[in-house]
Amino acid sequence: MATFTVLMLVGFWFWIDGGSGLEQEAPYRIHTLFSVECQNYFDWQTVGLMHSFKKAQQPGPITRLLSCTDEEKKNYRGMHLAPTFEVPSMSRHPKTGDWYPAINKPAGIVHWLKHSKDADNVDWVVILDADMIIRGPIIPWELGAEKGRPVAAYYGYLVGCDNILAKLHTRHPELCDKVGGLLAMHIDDLRALAPMWLSKTEEVRGDRAHWGTNITGDIYGQGWISEMYGYSFGAAEVGLRHKISDDLMIYPGYIPRKNVEPILIHYGLPFSVGNWSFSKLDHHEDDIVYDCGRLFPEPPYPREVRLMASDLDKRRALFLNLECINTLNEGLLLQHASNGCSKPKWSRYLSFLKSKTFADLTRPKFLASGSIETKEAANQQQAVDDSERPHPKIHTIFSTECIPYFDWQTVGLVHSFHLSGQPGNITRLLSCTDEDLKRYAGHDLAPTHYVPSMSRHPLTGDWYPAINKPAAVLHWLNHADIDAEFIVILDADMILRGPITPWEFKAARGRPVSTPYDYLIGCDNELAKLHTSHPEACDKVGGVIIMHIDDLRKFAMLWLHKTEEVRADKAHYATNITGDIYASGWISEMYGYSFGAAELKLQHHINSEILIYPGYVPERGVKYRVFHYGLEFKVGNWSFDKANWRDIDVVNKCWAKFPDPPDPSTLDRSDENSFKRDLLSIECGKTLNKALDLHHKKRNCPDPHSLSTSKQDKGKEDSSSRKFGRIDGRNAVRSNPVPTKKFEESSPPVPKERLFGSLRFWAVALWVISGLGFLAVMFMVFSGRRSKGSKSKTYKSRRRSSYSGFMDMSGRDRVLRNTETSL
C-alpha cells in the first residue's frame, strides 16, 4: 500500500511538473526587442511602447537595445524606463565616420545575439520600432510565422527591390521582399540574418550613387532608409521569404480595412483629428518624460469625433488616432508617478484617461490564440453555410486581337481552362477592324464577343493596342447578357492550372482580388497624385483580377478613361516615374486600372500565390493557379519567348508547334529550387504544345507521318505542308528570323514536288538504259562466240564484256545512290 502511495505521488508530481513545464517553458518562447538611443526623443517613445506592451498583454519579456556613447551615458536619465541591454553606439561609424544612427538597429541585434543570455533561451523574436503602440498580443505562430517564413508588415515604398539597387546588392533580387515595421521570426532565422542585415546596411549606405528617390523611394534622396534595404537584401541573401500582411500594422490617419483590427499603431507620420494634430518630429528634443504633470496636447473626445465623421470607416480611423495619443499620455501619466512626481490636479482629460470608457476602448485586441479560434469557428460555420447553398456564378473573360499572335495564345488558354476545373463560362473579347475581320480565320477558337478595335484611337490617332482591354470589357458589359456575379479577368498569355474562385480567395463586393505588380511605382509618386484624387488607395496590381459584377460596371468606364489619360501624359513616361523600362507609355493601361480602382476606393486583396511567371523559383508549398508566360524562360539550352512568335501562324498550319521542352528526367536534381522552377517551365511549354496538337486533330489535319494529301487541305496549304503537314521556313517574316530557325529545326527538310518528279523520271530512265545496255552486251558476247571459234579471242571478248558490264553497273549504282541522297 505504501509503495502504491509513493508511485501515485511520483506520478502526480510528474503530471504537475509536465503541465507547469508546458506553461513556463512553452515550445514557442517569445522575446520582444526594440532599438533606441540615449535621447529624450526615444525616451517618451519608450514610455509609450512599454505601457502598451503591458496593456496589450504581450507574452514573454521585452528588451530595449540602448545604443549610447560613453559621453551620452554620463548624462542619461532614462535607464529605468525599460529592461535594457546596452550596446555600443554605431551612430558614427567606427571605420567610415559616416553619421547614420539607423544602423544601430541591426548592430544592436547582432550584439544582443552574441552577448545576451536571453538570446540562448528563446524560440521566437518580435522586433518592433520604438514609435509604436501595441494593441494586442503579437504571437508569431498565430500570425502564421514558420521557421524560414517570418511574418512582416508591408513597406511598399521600397521600390529598390524592383530595380538596379536589388541587382547590385543581392544575388537573389527575386527574393527581395518590401517589408519592415513589424518582424516576427524564429531565432535561428534571426541568427542567420542579423550579420547580413548589418553588412547590407553598410553596403547600401555606402552606395551614394544610388541614393536617388527614383531608385530607393526615399523622398529625401539621402540614403536614410538604407537600414530597411539592409534588412530586405540580407533576408534575400539567406533565402528568407516573408508572409506579408497589410492588416497587422496601421499608421494613424489611414483608414483600416473593413473587419480588420490592426494590432500595431505606427505613428511615424503626422496625423490629425479635426483641428488637433500630432507629429513625433515636433517633439525631437522634448523631455516630457521628466517634466512632471506635462502631457501631449489633449485630443478631442470620442463624443466629439462621432459628430465629425458619419462614415463608419473614417470614424474608426479617427478613433485609432485618439487611441494612439491617449495611450501615450496614459503611459506618461503613470511614468510621472513612478518618477516620484506629485499627484496632478484633477482635469476632465485626466478623468477621461482613468475612466471605464477609455479602459473599454483600449482593451487588448486578441488577434492571437483566443480570437483566432473564434474566427476559425466562425469561418467553419460559414463554410458549412456555404456548402449548403450554391456558390455565386463566375464568368471568365480575356481580350485579344485578330492576329495569329493571339490565336495560339487563345488555343492554349481555352485548352487549359477546360482542364483546370474553372467554374462557369469563358468568353474571348475579340477586337478587330472591319478589314481584319474579313480576313480572320479563327472565329471558332473560343466563345467570342466581337468589339470594335481601338488600337488606333478614333479621336487622337494614337497607336496603342493595349487600350483594347478596358474598351472591350466596357463593350461586353454594355452589349452582352451577363448572369454571373463575379468576373475573372485574365490575359491571353496565361495557362490555367487550377480554378480561380471568389470564395477561395475572399473576393467580395468592394474588395476585388488581384496579383501584385510591384513595378507600378507610379502609385507611389506624382503620377498617382496627378491622375487620381485618392493616390493613397492606389494598388499595384494586375494580371489576374476577380471582381464583383457591380464593381466592374462602375469601374470599367474609369479604367478606359484613366488609360487614355495616362497614355496622353507623355511628360511622365519616364522610367523613374512609371517603372516602364521602355519609357514609352506602354503600361498606361495597367495604370489606368490602378488609378480607376483608386477613384472608386476599391481596395484589393493582393495575393502572391495565384500567379507565377515560368522561369521564377516557386515558393515552397504554393500551388499556383496560373502561368503567365509574358517573359522569356529557359531550361538548359531550350528557351521560349512569346515575342519570337508574334508573326508566325501556328494555328492554321497543320501540326505546327513550338520546340519541345526537355524531358523532366534529364533535369539536374542537385538544386531543389532550380529543379522545381524548371519543372514548371517544362509544364508550361508542354501544355501549349498539347493544346496545339489537339487543335490540329480537331481540324482533321492529315496524319503527319503520311505523304498523302487530304482533299480538305488542298488549296489551303503550300506544297510542302500538303505532303508533310509542316511549316516551311519561308513562311516566317523576314524581320524575325529566330522562329524560322526554330521551325526548320523541328521540321524535317521538305523537297519540292517538281524536283521530286524530275528525279523519279531520271531514275526510271537510268534503270531502262542500264537494262538495255546489259542486254546489248550479252548479245555481243554470244554473237562473238559464234563468229570467232578461237579460244584466245573468246577469252579476250569475255574480259571486255565483263569489264564493260562492271563499268555499267557501278555507274548505275552511283547515280542511284546520288538520287536517293537527293530524295
Coordinates of C-alpha atoms in Angstrom, one line a residue, residues 371-821:
S371 CA -9.7 35.4 -31.1
I372 CA -8.2 33.2 -33.9
E373 CA -10.1 30.2 -32.5
T374 CA -13.3 32.2 -32.5
K375 CA -12.7 33.4 -36.1
E376 CA -11.9 29.9 -37.2
A377 CA -15.0 28.6 -35.7
A378 CA -17.0 31.4 -37.4
N379 CA -15.2 30.5 -40.7
Q380 CA -16.1 26.8 -40.2
Q381 CA -19.7 27.7 -39.7
Q382 CA -19.5 30.0 -42.7
A383 CA -18.0 27.1 -44.7
V384 CA -20.9 24.9 -43.6
D385 CA -23.4 27.5 -44.6
D386 CA -21.7 28.0 -47.9
S387 CA -21.7 24.2 -48.6
E388 CA -25.5 24.3 -48.2
R389 CA -26.1 26.9 -50.8
P390 CA -24.7 27.3 -54.3
H391 CA -21.6 29.4 -55.0
P392 CA -22.1 32.6 -57.0
K393 CA -21.8 32.2 -60.7
I394 CA -18.4 33.1 -62.4
H395 CA -17.6 34.2 -65.9
T396 CA -14.0 34.3 -67.2
I397 CA -13.0 36.8 -69.9
F398 CA -9.9 37.7 -71.8
S399 CA -9.0 40.2 -74.5
T400 CA -7.3 39.5 -77.9
E401 CA -7.0 40.9 -81.4
C402 CA -7.4 39.4 -84.9
I403 CA -3.8 38.3 -85.4
P404 CA -2.0 34.9 -85.3
Y405 CA -0.1 36.0 -82.2
F406 CA -3.2 36.0 -80.1
D407 CA -4.7 32.9 -81.8
W408 CA -2.1 30.5 -80.5
Q409 CA -2.4 32.1 -77.0
T410 CA -6.2 31.7 -77.2
V411 CA -5.8 28.0 -78.1
G412 CA -3.5 27.5 -75.0
L413 CA -5.7 29.4 -72.6
V414 CA -9.0 27.8 -73.7
H415 CA -7.4 24.3 -73.5
S416 CA -6.1 24.9 -70.0
F417 CA -9.5 26.5 -68.9
H418 CA -11.3 23.2 -69.7
L419 CA -8.6 21.2 -67.8
S420 CA -8.4 23.4 -64.8
G421 CA -11.9 22.9 -63.4
Q422 CA -12.6 26.6 -63.6
P423 CA -16.4 27.1 -62.9
G424 CA -18.6 29.0 -65.3
N425 CA -18.1 30.1 -68.9
I426 CA -15.2 31.7 -70.8
T427 CA -15.5 34.5 -73.4
R428 CA -12.9 35.9 -75.7
L429 CA -13.3 39.7 -76.3
L430 CA -12.0 40.0 -79.9
S431 CA -11.0 43.5 -81.0
C432 CA -10.9 43.7 -84.8
T433 CA -11.2 46.3 -87.5
D434 CA -13.7 45.6 -90.3
E435 CA -10.8 44.8 -92.7
D436 CA -9.2 42.4 -90.2
L437 CA -12.4 40.7 -89.6
K438 CA -12.9 39.9 -93.4
R439 CA -9.6 38.0 -93.5
Y440 CA -9.8 36.5 -90.0
A441 CA -9.9 32.6 -89.8
G442 CA -10.0 32.0 -86.1
H443 CA -13.7 32.6 -85.3
D444 CA -14.1 29.0 -83.8
L445 CA -11.2 29.1 -81.4
A446 CA -13.2 30.3 -78.4
P447 CA -16.7 31.6 -77.5
T448 CA -16.3 35.2 -78.7
H449 CA -17.7 38.6 -78.2
Y450 CA -16.7 40.9 -81.0
V451 CA -15.8 44.5 -80.2
P452 CA -14.6 47.5 -82.3
S453 CA -10.8 47.9 -82.4
M454 CA -9.3 50.9 -80.6
S455 CA -5.7 50.0 -81.5
R456 CA -5.8 53.3 -83.5
H457 CA -7.6 55.7 -81.2
P458 CA -10.6 57.1 -83.1
L459 CA -10.0 60.6 -81.7
T460 CA -6.3 61.1 -81.2
G461 CA -4.9 58.6 -83.8
D462 CA -2.6 57.2 -81.2
W463 CA -1.5 53.6 -81.9
Y464 CA -1.9 51.8 -78.6
P465 CA -3.4 48.2 -78.9
A466 CA -3.3 47.7 -75.1
I467 CA -6.3 50.1 -74.7
N468 CA -8.4 47.4 -76.3
K469 CA -8.6 45.5 -73.0
P470 CA -10.6 48.1 -71.0
A471 CA -12.5 49.2 -74.1
A472 CA -13.5 45.5 -74.8
V473 CA -14.6 44.9 -71.2
L474 CA -16.8 48.0 -71.3
H475 CA -18.3 47.0 -74.6
W476 CA -19.0 43.5 -73.3
L477 CA -20.7 44.8 -70.2
N478 CA -23.0 47.1 -72.3
H479 CA -23.8 44.6 -75.0
A480 CA -23.8 41.1 -73.5
D481 CA -26.4 39.3 -71.3
I482 CA -24.4 38.5 -68.2
D483 CA -25.9 36.5 -65.4
A484 CA -22.6 36.0 -63.4
E485 CA -22.0 37.6 -60.0
F486 CA -18.2 37.6 -60.3
I487 CA -16.0 38.2 -63.3
V488 CA -12.5 36.7 -63.6
I489 CA -10.3 38.8 -66.0
L490 CA -7.2 37.1 -67.4
D491 CA -4.6 37.9 -70.1
A492 CA -4.4 35.8 -73.2
D493 CA -0.8 34.7 -72.5
M494 CA -1.8 32.6 -69.5
I495 CA -2.2 29.0 -68.7
L496 CA -4.7 27.9 -66.0
R497 CA -3.5 25.2 -63.7
G498 CA -6.5 25.2 -61.3
P499 CA -9.7 27.1 -60.5
I500 CA -9.7 30.7 -59.5
T501 CA -12.8 31.3 -57.4
P502 CA -14.0 34.3 -55.4
W503 CA -15.0 32.2 -52.4
E504 CA -11.5 30.7 -52.1
F505 CA -9.6 34.0 -52.5
K506 CA -12.1 36.1 -50.5
A507 CA -13.3 38.4 -53.2
A508 CA -16.3 40.4 -52.3
R509 CA -18.3 43.4 -53.4
G510 CA -16.0 46.4 -52.9
R511 CA -12.9 44.1 -52.4
P512 CA -11.6 42.6 -55.7
V513 CA -8.7 40.2 -55.7
S514 CA -5.6 40.6 -57.8
T515 CA -1.9 39.7 -58.0
P516 CA 1.0 42.0 -57.2
Y517 CA 2.6 44.2 -59.9
D518 CA 5.1 45.9 -57.7
Y519 CA 6.9 47.6 -60.6
L520 CA 4.0 50.0 -60.9
I521 CA 5.9 52.6 -58.9
G522 CA 3.7 55.4 -60.2
C523 CA 1.3 54.5 -57.4
D524 CA 3.9 56.0 -55.0
N525 CA 4.8 59.2 -56.7
E526 CA 3.5 62.2 -58.6
L527 CA 1.9 60.1 -61.3
A528 CA -0.8 58.9 -58.9
K529 CA -1.3 62.4 -57.5
L530 CA -1.8 63.7 -61.0
H531 CA -4.3 61.0 -62.2
T532 CA -6.4 60.1 -59.1
S533 CA -8.0 62.0 -56.3
H534 CA -7.2 59.1 -54.0
P535 CA -3.5 58.2 -54.5
E536 CA -3.4 56.5 -51.1
A537 CA -5.8 53.9 -52.5
C538 CA -3.7 53.1 -55.5
D539 CA -2.9 49.3 -55.5
K540 CA 0.0 47.9 -57.6
V541 CA -1.9 45.0 -59.1
G542 CA -2.7 43.3 -62.4
G543 CA -2.6 40.1 -64.3
V544 CA -5.4 38.1 -62.6
I545 CA -8.5 40.1 -61.5
I546 CA -11.5 38.7 -59.6
M547 CA -14.2 41.4 -59.3
H548 CA -17.9 41.6 -58.4
I549 CA -20.0 42.5 -61.4
D550 CA -21.5 45.5 -59.7
D551 CA -18.0 46.9 -59.1
L552 CA -16.9 46.2 -62.6
R553 CA -19.9 48.0 -64.1
K554 CA -19.0 51.1 -62.1
F555 CA -15.3 50.7 -62.7
A556 CA -14.9 49.8 -66.4
M557 CA -15.5 53.3 -67.8
L558 CA -13.0 54.8 -65.3
W559 CA -10.5 52.1 -66.4
L560 CA -10.8 53.2 -70.0
H561 CA -10.8 56.9 -69.2
K562 CA -7.7 56.7 -66.9
T563 CA -5.9 54.6 -69.6
E564 CA -6.5 57.4 -72.1
E565 CA -5.4 60.0 -69.6
V566 CA -2.2 58.3 -68.6
R567 CA -1.4 57.4 -72.2
A568 CA -1.7 61.1 -73.2
D569 CA 0.6 62.2 -70.3
K570 CA 3.8 61.9 -72.3
A571 CA 5.6 64.2 -69.9
H572 CA 5.5 61.4 -67.3
Y573 CA 6.5 58.4 -69.4
A574 CA 10.0 58.3 -67.8
T575 CA 11.1 55.0 -66.2
N576 CA 11.8 56.6 -62.8
I577 CA 8.1 57.8 -62.7
T578 CA 6.3 54.8 -64.2
G579 CA 8.7 51.9 -63.9
D580 CA 8.2 51.2 -67.6
I581 CA 11.7 50.1 -68.7
Y582 CA 11.0 51.4 -72.3
A583 CA 9.7 54.7 -71.0
S584 CA 7.2 54.7 -73.9
G585 CA 3.9 54.7 -72.0
W586 CA 3.3 51.1 -72.9
I587 CA 1.9 50.2 -69.4
S588 CA -0.6 53.1 -69.4
E589 CA -3.4 50.5 -69.4
M590 CA -2.1 49.0 -66.2
Y591 CA -2.0 52.4 -64.5
G592 CA -5.5 53.0 -66.0
Y593 CA -6.7 50.0 -64.0
S594 CA -5.0 51.1 -60.7
F595 CA -6.0 54.7 -60.9
G596 CA -9.5 53.9 -61.9
A597 CA -9.9 51.5 -59.0
A598 CA -8.4 54.1 -56.7
E599 CA -11.0 56.6 -57.8
L600 CA -13.7 54.2 -56.5
K601 CA -11.5 53.3 -53.5
L602 CA -11.6 49.6 -54.5
Q603 CA -9.1 48.1 -52.1
H604 CA -7.7 44.8 -53.4
H605 CA -6.9 41.6 -51.6
I606 CA -3.4 41.2 -53.1
N607 CA -2.5 37.5 -53.4
S608 CA 1.0 36.5 -54.5
E609 CA 0.1 32.8 -54.6
I610 CA -2.3 32.8 -57.6
L611 CA 0.2 33.5 -60.4
I612 CA 3.8 32.7 -61.3
Y613 CA 6.0 33.5 -64.3
P614 CA 7.7 30.5 -65.7
G615 CA 11.4 30.8 -65.0
Y616 CA 10.8 32.0 -61.4
V617 CA 11.5 29.9 -58.4
P618 CA 8.2 28.8 -56.8
E619 CA 7.6 29.3 -53.1
R620 CA 7.6 26.0 -51.2
G621 CA 4.1 24.5 -50.8
V622 CA 2.3 27.1 -53.1
K623 CA 0.0 25.6 -55.7
Y624 CA 0.0 28.4 -58.3
R625 CA -3.2 28.6 -60.4
V626 CA -1.9 30.5 -63.4
F627 CA 1.2 30.5 -65.5
H628 CA 1.8 34.0 -67.0
Y629 CA 4.4 33.4 -69.8
G630 CA 4.9 37.1 -70.6
L631 CA 8.7 36.9 -70.1
E632 CA 11.3 34.6 -71.7
F633 CA 12.1 31.5 -69.8
K634 CA 14.7 28.8 -70.2
V635 CA 15.6 25.2 -69.3
G636 CA 19.1 24.4 -70.3
N637 CA 19.6 25.2 -74.0
W638 CA 15.8 25.3 -74.6
S639 CA 14.0 28.6 -74.2
F640 CA 10.7 30.2 -75.0
D641 CA 9.9 33.8 -75.6
K642 CA 6.3 34.6 -76.8
A643 CA 7.6 37.7 -78.7
N644 CA 9.5 35.5 -81.1
W645 CA 6.2 34.0 -82.3
R646 CA 4.4 37.3 -83.0
D647 CA 4.0 36.8 -86.7
I648 CA 4.0 33.1 -87.2
D649 CA 0.8 31.2 -87.7
V650 CA 1.0 28.0 -85.7
V651 CA -2.8 27.7 -85.5
N652 CA -3.7 27.4 -89.2
K653 CA -0.6 25.4 -90.3
C654 CA -1.2 21.7 -89.7
W655 CA 0.8 20.1 -86.9
A656 CA 2.8 23.3 -86.3
K657 CA 4.1 23.6 -82.7
F658 CA 6.8 25.1 -80.6
P659 CA 10.1 23.4 -80.0
D660 CA 9.5 20.7 -77.4
P661 CA 10.9 21.4 -73.9
P662 CA 13.4 18.9 -72.4
D663 CA 12.2 15.7 -70.7
P664 CA 11.9 16.2 -66.9
S665 CA 14.0 13.1 -66.4
T666 CA 17.0 15.0 -67.9
L667 CA 16.9 17.7 -65.2
D668 CA 19.6 18.2 -62.6
R669 CA 18.1 17.5 -59.2
S670 CA 21.0 18.7 -57.1
D671 CA 19.4 22.2 -56.6
E672 CA 15.8 21.8 -55.4
N673 CA 14.8 25.3 -56.3
S674 CA 16.2 25.1 -59.8
F675 CA 14.6 21.7 -60.3
K676 CA 11.1 22.9 -59.3
R677 CA 11.5 26.0 -61.4
D678 CA 12.4 24.0 -64.5
L679 CA 9.6 21.5 -63.9
L680 CA 7.1 24.4 -64.0
S681 CA 8.7 25.9 -67.2
I682 CA 8.5 22.5 -68.9
E683 CA 4.9 22.1 -67.8
C684 CA 4.0 25.4 -69.4
G685 CA 5.8 24.6 -72.7
K686 CA 4.2 21.1 -72.9
T687 CA 0.7 22.5 -72.2
L688 CA 1.0 24.9 -75.1
N689 CA 2.1 22.2 -77.5
K690 CA -0.6 19.8 -76.2
A691 CA -3.2 22.5 -76.9
L692 CA -1.9 23.0 -80.4
D693 CA -1.8 19.2 -81.1
L694 CA -5.4 18.8 -80.0
H695 CA -6.4 21.8 -82.1
H696 CA -4.8 20.3 -85.2
K697 CA -6.6 17.0 -84.6
K698 CA -9.9 18.8 -84.2
R699 CA -9.3 20.4 -87.6
N700 CA -8.8 16.9 -89.1
C701 CA -5.3 17.6 -90.2
P702 CA -3.8 14.7 -92.2
D703 CA -1.6 12.1 -90.5
P704 CA 1.8 13.9 -90.1
H705 CA 3.6 10.6 -91.0
S706 CA 1.7 10.1 -94.2
L707 CA 2.7 11.6 -97.6
S708 CA -1.0 11.6 -98.8
T709 CA -2.7 14.9 -99.2
S710 CA -6.3 15.3 -97.8
K711 CA -8.9 16.9 -100.0
Q712 CA -9.7 19.3 -97.2
D713 CA -6.2 20.8 -97.2
K714 CA -5.9 21.2 -101.0
G715 CA -5.8 24.9 -101.9
K716 CA -5.1 25.8 -98.2
E717 CA -1.5 24.6 -97.7
D718 CA 1.5 25.1 -99.8
S719 CA 3.1 22.0 -101.5
S720 CA 5.4 21.2 -98.5
S721 CA 2.7 21.4 -95.9
R722 CA 0.2 19.4 -98.0
K723 CA 2.7 16.5 -98.2
F724 CA 4.2 16.6 -94.7
G725 CA 1.9 18.7 -92.5
R726 CA 4.7 21.0 -91.5
I727 CA 5.5 24.7 -91.9
D728 CA 8.1 25.7 -94.5
G729 CA 10.6 28.1 -93.0
R730 CA 9.8 30.5 -95.9
N731 CA 6.6 31.5 -94.2
A732 CA 8.4 33.3 -91.4
V733 CA 8.6 37.0 -91.5
R734 CA 12.0 38.2 -92.7
S735 CA 12.4 40.7 -89.9
N736 CA 12.1 37.9 -87.3
P737 CA 14.4 35.1 -88.3
V738 CA 14.5 33.4 -84.9
P739 CA 11.2 31.5 -85.2
T740 CA 12.1 30.4 -88.8
K741 CA 15.2 28.7 -87.5
K742 CA 13.1 27.0 -84.8
F743 CA 10.6 25.7 -87.2
E744 CA 13.4 24.5 -89.5
E745 CA 15.0 22.6 -86.6
S746 CA 11.7 21.0 -85.5
S747 CA 10.5 20.0 -89.0
P748 CA 12.1 17.6 -91.5
P749 CA 13.5 19.0 -94.8
V750 CA 10.8 19.2 -97.4
P751 CA 11.7 18.6 -101.1
K752 CA 9.8 20.5 -103.8
E753 CA 7.3 18.5 -105.9
R754 CA 8.9 19.3 -109.3
L755 CA 12.3 18.3 -108.2
F756 CA 10.9 15.0 -106.8
G757 CA 9.1 14.3 -110.1
S758 CA 12.2 15.0 -112.2
L759 CA 14.5 12.8 -110.1
R760 CA 12.0 10.0 -110.3
F761 CA 11.8 10.2 -114.1
W762 CA 15.6 10.1 -114.5
A763 CA 15.9 7.2 -112.0
V764 CA 13.5 5.1 -114.1
A765 CA 15.3 6.2 -117.3
L766 CA 18.6 5.1 -115.9
W767 CA 17.2 1.7 -115.0
V768 CA 15.9 1.2 -118.5
I769 CA 19.1 2.3 -120.2
S770 CA 21.2 0.1 -117.9
G771 CA 19.0 -2.9 -118.6
L772 CA 19.1 -2.3 -122.4
G773 CA 22.9 -1.9 -122.2
F774 CA 23.2 -5.1 -120.3
L775 CA 21.2 -7.0 -122.9
A776 CA 23.2 -5.4 -125.7
V777 CA 26.5 -6.5 -124.2
M778 CA 25.3 -10.0 -123.6
F779 CA 24.1 -10.2 -127.2
M780 CA 27.5 -9.1 -128.4
V781 CA 29.2 -11.7 -126.2
F782 CA 27.2 -14.6 -127.5
S783 CA 27.5 -13.3 -131.1
G784 CA 31.3 -13.1 -130.7
R785 CA 31.4 -16.7 -129.5
R786 CA 29.6 -17.9 -132.6
S787 CA 31.6 -15.8 -135.1
K788 CA 35.0 -16.5 -133.6
G789 CA 35.9 -20.0 -132.6
S790 CA 39.4 -19.3 -131.4
K791 CA 39.9 -19.7 -127.6
S792 CA 42.1 -16.7 -127.2
K793 CA 39.6 -14.4 -128.9
T794 CA 36.7 -15.7 -126.9
Y795 CA 38.7 -15.1 -123.7
K796 CA 39.5 -11.5 -124.7
S797 CA 35.9 -10.9 -125.6
R798 CA 34.7 -12.2 -122.2
R799 CA 37.2 -9.9 -120.5
R800 CA 36.0 -6.9 -122.4
S801 CA 32.3 -7.9 -121.7
S802 CA 32.9 -8.3 -118.0
Y803 CA 34.8 -5.1 -117.7
S804 CA 32.1 -3.2 -119.7
G805 CA 29.3 -4.7 -117.5
F806 CA 31.2 -3.8 -114.4
M807 CA 31.5 -0.2 -115.5
D808 CA 27.8 0.0 -116.4
M809 CA 26.6 -1.5 -113.1
S810 CA 28.9 0.6 -110.9
G811 CA 28.0 3.8 -112.7
R812 CA 24.3 3.0 -112.3
D813 CA 24.8 2.4 -108.5
R814 CA 26.5 5.7 -108.1
V815 CA 23.6 7.5 -109.9
L816 CA 21.0 5.7 -107.8
R817 CA 22.8 6.5 -104.6
N818 CA 23.0 10.2 -105.5
T819 CA 19.3 10.1 -106.4
E820 CA 18.4 8.6 -103.0
T821 CA 20.5 11.1 -101.2

